[in-house]
């Protein structure tokens, strides 16, 4: 399995019927104006507040696709924004992709879960995987955009009155595979919750394709003494060729992760 095949299975998403938006190179973005920063702060408060969100060390997104036999699971460790993606068939065989924490690789797995092949991702594939990771987990990154005083600009309201801002998302320190990118974030005019992320794939095999992700059907979820409001559905779009993918998602927060989850397996190649 090549890196591009694995990333295509992980990332290939699209559909017609979404709003159009122009390719954005980040021109003119600067220090966060009060209006854009205020929108982010309101969204963080609507999700459950800063104190609760900064306590999230890891988030597991279990995906239940509307169709197909493949099980998918994304794990994000906020420290270093390391993502582990697992795709498994009914037999148990499949592959993993790890991006973040200073590394990027894919690994084939047998039906018993044994690593059978490992390959490092090259620069563009690794950067594209990191971009997709941040788009999928964007609701959890909002508080960090506030904490890190990310560069923002206020775009305005769309035709439905929802607020749109531009944000410069920078890689965590030490993530040598990743590059900063600009993305547009749309927030609901009444609930203040993040409802969409819009951008253009900055590099990799799908460089230049429009990328759109909706965060839908927010529901309350207990997190220690706090109650968070998190999306229970995702709608993912990428380019023009493929239909949208709709997912029901379940979130597990601060669960115990296997110690070797992000460790690159040592696989001896057989002739």
Coordinates of C-alpha atoms in Angstrom, one line a residue:
X1 CA 0.0 0.0 0.0
X2 CA 1.4 3.4 -1.0
X3 CA 1.1 6.6 1.0
X4 CA -1.2 8.1 -1.6
X5 CA -3.5 5.1 -1.5
X6 CA -3.8 5.2 2.2
X7 CA -4.3 8.9 2.3
X8 CA -6.9 8.7 -0.5
X9 CA -8.8 6.1 1.6
X10 CA -8.5 8.4 4.6
X11 CA -9.2 11.7 3.0
X12 CA -11.1 11.4 -0.4
X13 CA -14.4 13.2 0.2
X14 CA -16.6 15.5 -1.9
X15 CA -20.0 16.5 -3.2
X16 CA -21.9 19.0 -5.3
X17 CA -24.3 21.6 -3.8
X18 CA -22.0 23.3 -1.2
X19 CA -21.4 27.0 -1.3
X20 CA -18.5 28.1 -3.5
X21 CA -15.6 30.0 -2.1
X22 CA -12.4 31.3 -3.5
X23 CA -8.9 29.9 -3.0
X24 CA -7.4 31.7 -0.1
X25 CA -3.6 32.4 0.2
X26 CA -4.0 34.2 3.5
X27 CA -3.2 37.6 2.1
X28 CA -3.9 40.4 4.4
X29 CA -4.4 38.3 7.5
X30 CA -3.0 39.9 10.6
X31 CA -3.1 40.2 14.4
X32 CA -6.5 39.1 15.7
X33 CA -9.0 42.0 15.5
X34 CA -11.4 42.2 18.5
X35 CA -14.4 41.1 16.4
X36 CA -12.9 37.8 15.1
X37 CA -11.3 37.0 18.5
X38 CA -14.7 37.7 20.2
X39 CA -16.4 35.2 17.9
X40 CA -13.9 32.5 18.8
X41 CA -14.4 33.2 22.5
X42 CA -18.1 33.0 22.2
X43 CA -17.8 29.7 20.4
X44 CA -15.5 28.3 23.1
X45 CA -18.0 29.3 25.8
X46 CA -20.9 27.7 23.8
X47 CA -19.0 24.4 23.6
X48 CA -18.6 24.3 27.4
X49 CA -16.0 27.0 28.3
X50 CA -12.3 27.4 28.3
X51 CA -11.6 25.6 31.6
X52 CA -13.2 22.4 30.4
X53 CA -11.8 22.4 26.9
X54 CA -8.2 23.0 27.9
X55 CA -8.4 19.9 30.1
X56 CA -9.0 17.7 27.0
X57 CA -5.7 15.7 26.5
X58 CA -7.1 13.4 23.8
X59 CA -10.2 12.9 21.7
X60 CA -11.3 9.7 20.0
X61 CA -13.7 10.0 17.1
X62 CA -15.4 6.7 16.3
X63 CA -17.1 7.0 12.9
X64 CA -20.2 5.1 11.9
X65 CA -20.5 5.4 8.1
X66 CA -23.9 5.4 6.5
X67 CA -22.7 2.7 4.1
X68 CA -19.8 0.2 3.7
X69 CA -18.2 -2.5 5.9
X70 CA -15.2 -0.4 6.9
X71 CA -14.8 0.7 10.5
X72 CA -12.9 4.0 11.0
X73 CA -11.4 5.6 14.1
X74 CA -9.5 8.8 14.6
X75 CA -7.5 9.5 17.7
X76 CA -6.1 13.0 18.4
X77 CA -3.6 13.5 21.2
X78 CA -3.6 17.3 21.8
X79 CA 0.0 17.3 22.9
X80 CA 1.8 17.7 19.6
X81 CA -1.5 17.2 17.7
X82 CA -0.6 13.6 17.0
X83 CA -3.4 11.8 15.1
X84 CA -3.7 8.0 14.7
X85 CA -6.2 6.9 12.1
X86 CA -7.3 3.3 11.9
X87 CA -9.3 1.6 9.1
X88 CA -10.4 -1.9 9.5
X89 CA -12.4 -4.4 7.4
X90 CA -14.7 -7.0 8.9
X91 CA -11.8 -9.5 9.0
X92 CA -9.8 -7.1 11.2
X93 CA -7.2 -6.4 8.6
X94 CA -6.6 -2.8 7.5
X95 CA -4.1 0.0 8.0
X96 CA -3.1 2.8 10.3
X97 CA -1.9 6.3 9.5
X98 CA 0.0 8.4 12.1
X99 CA 0.6 12.1 11.5
X100 CA 1.9 14.5 14.1
X101 CA 4.2 14.5 17.1
X102 CA 7.2 14.9 14.8
X103 CA 6.5 11.8 12.6
X104 CA 4.3 10.6 9.8
X105 CA 3.9 7.0 8.6
X106 CA 1.4 4.4 7.5
X107 CA 1.3 0.8 8.6
X108 CA -0.6 -2.2 7.2
X109 CA -2.1 -4.6 9.7
X110 CA -3.1 -8.3 9.5
X111 CA -6.4 -9.5 10.7
X112 CA -4.6 -10.3 14.0
X113 CA -3.5 -6.7 14.3
X114 CA 0.2 -7.5 13.6
X115 CA 2.1 -4.8 11.6
X116 CA 3.1 -6.3 8.2
X117 CA 4.4 -3.2 6.4
X118 CA 5.5 0.3 7.4
X119 CA 6.2 3.2 5.1
X120 CA 7.2 6.8 6.0
X121 CA 5.0 9.5 4.4
X122 CA 6.9 12.0 2.3
X123 CA 6.7 15.8 2.8
X124 CA 3.6 16.6 0.8
X125 CA 1.6 13.6 1.9
X126 CA 2.5 14.2 5.6
X127 CA 1.5 17.9 5.3
X128 CA -1.8 17.0 3.6
X129 CA -2.6 14.4 6.3
X130 CA -1.9 17.1 9.0
X131 CA -4.2 19.5 7.2
X132 CA -7.0 16.9 7.1
X133 CA -6.4 16.1 10.8
X134 CA -6.9 19.7 11.8
X135 CA -10.0 20.2 9.7
X136 CA -11.7 17.1 11.2
X137 CA -10.9 18.0 14.8
X138 CA -11.3 21.8 14.4
X139 CA -13.9 22.2 17.2
X140 CA -11.3 21.0 19.7
X141 CA -8.7 23.4 18.3
X142 CA -10.7 26.6 18.7
X143 CA -9.7 27.1 22.4
X144 CA -6.0 26.7 21.3
X145 CA -6.4 29.3 18.6
X146 CA -7.6 31.7 21.4
X147 CA -4.9 30.6 23.8
X148 CA -2.1 30.9 21.2
X149 CA -3.4 34.2 20.0
X150 CA -3.6 33.0 16.4
X151 CA -3.7 35.4 13.6
X152 CA -7.3 36.0 12.6
X153 CA -9.4 38.3 10.4
X154 CA -13.1 38.9 10.2
X155 CA -14.6 38.2 6.8
X156 CA -18.2 39.1 7.6
X157 CA -21.6 37.5 7.5
X158 CA -22.9 35.2 4.8
X159 CA -26.3 35.3 3.3
X160 CA -27.8 33.5 6.3
X161 CA -26.2 35.9 8.8
X162 CA -23.6 33.4 10.1
X163 CA -20.2 34.8 10.9
X164 CA -17.1 33.9 8.9
X165 CA -13.5 34.4 10.0
X166 CA -10.1 33.5 8.6
X167 CA -7.6 31.8 10.8
X168 CA -4.0 31.0 10.4
X169 CA -3.4 27.5 11.8
X170 CA 0.2 26.9 12.6
X171 CA 1.8 23.5 13.4
X172 CA 2.8 22.6 16.9
X173 CA 6.4 23.1 17.8
X174 CA 8.6 20.3 16.6
X175 CA 6.3 19.0 13.9
X176 CA 8.8 19.1 11.1
X177 CA 6.4 17.6 8.6
X178 CA 3.8 20.3 8.8
X179 CA 3.2 23.8 7.4
X180 CA 0.8 26.6 8.4
X181 CA -2.4 27.0 6.5
X182 CA -5.3 29.5 6.3
X183 CA -8.9 28.3 6.7
X184 CA -12.3 30.0 6.9
X185 CA -14.4 29.1 9.8
X186 CA -18.2 29.7 9.9
X187 CA -20.1 30.2 13.2
X188 CA -23.8 30.0 13.8
X189 CA -25.3 33.5 14.3
X190 CA -27.4 32.4 17.3
X191 CA -25.7 29.4 19.0
X192 CA -22.1 30.7 18.2
X193 CA -21.1 27.1 17.5
X194 CA -18.7 26.2 14.7
X195 CA -20.8 24.9 11.8
X196 CA -18.3 24.7 8.9
X197 CA -14.6 24.9 7.9
X198 CA -13.8 25.9 4.4
X199 CA -10.5 26.0 2.5
X200 CA -8.4 24.7 -0.3
X201 CA -6.0 21.7 0.1
X202 CA -2.7 23.5 0.2
X203 CA -0.4 20.7 -1.0
X204 CA -0.2 17.0 -1.7
X205 CA -2.0 14.9 -4.3
X206 CA -5.2 17.0 -4.0
X207 CA -3.5 20.4 -4.0
X208 CA -5.9 23.1 -5.1
X209 CA -9.1 21.1 -4.5
X210 CA -11.8 22.8 -2.4
X211 CA -12.2 21.3 1.1
X212 CA -15.4 21.7 3.1
X213 CA -16.4 20.1 6.4
X214 CA -19.7 20.7 8.3
X215 CA -20.1 20.0 12.0
X216 CA -23.8 19.2 12.7
X217 CA -26.3 18.2 15.3
X218 CA -24.5 19.3 18.4
X219 CA -25.4 17.4 21.6
X220 CA -24.5 17.7 25.2
X221 CA -21.9 15.3 26.6
X222 CA -20.6 15.0 30.2
X223 CA -17.0 15.6 30.8
X224 CA -16.1 15.3 34.4
X225 CA -18.0 18.1 36.3
X226 CA -18.6 20.0 33.0
X227 CA -21.0 19.5 30.1
X228 CA -19.6 20.0 26.6
X229 CA -21.6 20.6 23.5
X230 CA -20.1 18.6 20.6
X231 CA -21.1 17.7 17.0
X232 CA -22.6 14.3 16.6
X233 CA -22.5 14.3 12.8
X234 CA -20.0 15.4 10.2
X235 CA -20.5 16.1 6.5
X236 CA -17.3 16.0 4.5
X237 CA -16.7 17.2 1.0
X238 CA -13.5 17.3 -1.1
X239 CA -13.2 18.4 -4.7
X240 CA -16.0 17.8 -7.3
X241 CA -15.6 14.2 -8.3
X242 CA -16.9 12.2 -5.3
X243 CA -20.2 12.4 -3.3
X244 CA -20.3 13.9 0.2
X245 CA -19.7 11.5 3.1
X246 CA -22.0 11.8 6.1
X247 CA -20.9 10.3 9.4
X248 CA -22.5 9.8 12.8
X249 CA -19.7 10.2 15.3
X250 CA -19.1 9.3 19.0
X251 CA -16.5 11.1 21.1
X252 CA -14.4 9.6 23.8
X253 CA -12.4 12.2 25.8
X254 CA -9.3 11.6 27.8
X255 CA -9.6 7.8 27.5
X256 CA -6.6 5.6 28.3
X257 CA -4.6 5.2 25.1
X258 CA -2.3 2.3 24.3
X259 CA 1.3 3.3 25.0
X260 CA 2.4 2.2 21.6
X261 CA -0.4 3.8 19.6
X262 CA 1.8 6.5 18.1
X263 CA 5.0 4.4 18.0
X264 CA 6.3 3.4 14.5
X265 CA 6.4 -0.4 14.3
X266 CA 9.7 -2.1 13.4
X267 CA 8.8 -4.4 10.5
X268 CA 11.4 -6.7 9.0
X269 CA 10.8 -6.8 5.2
X270 CA 10.6 -10.3 3.6
X271 CA 11.9 -10.9 0.2

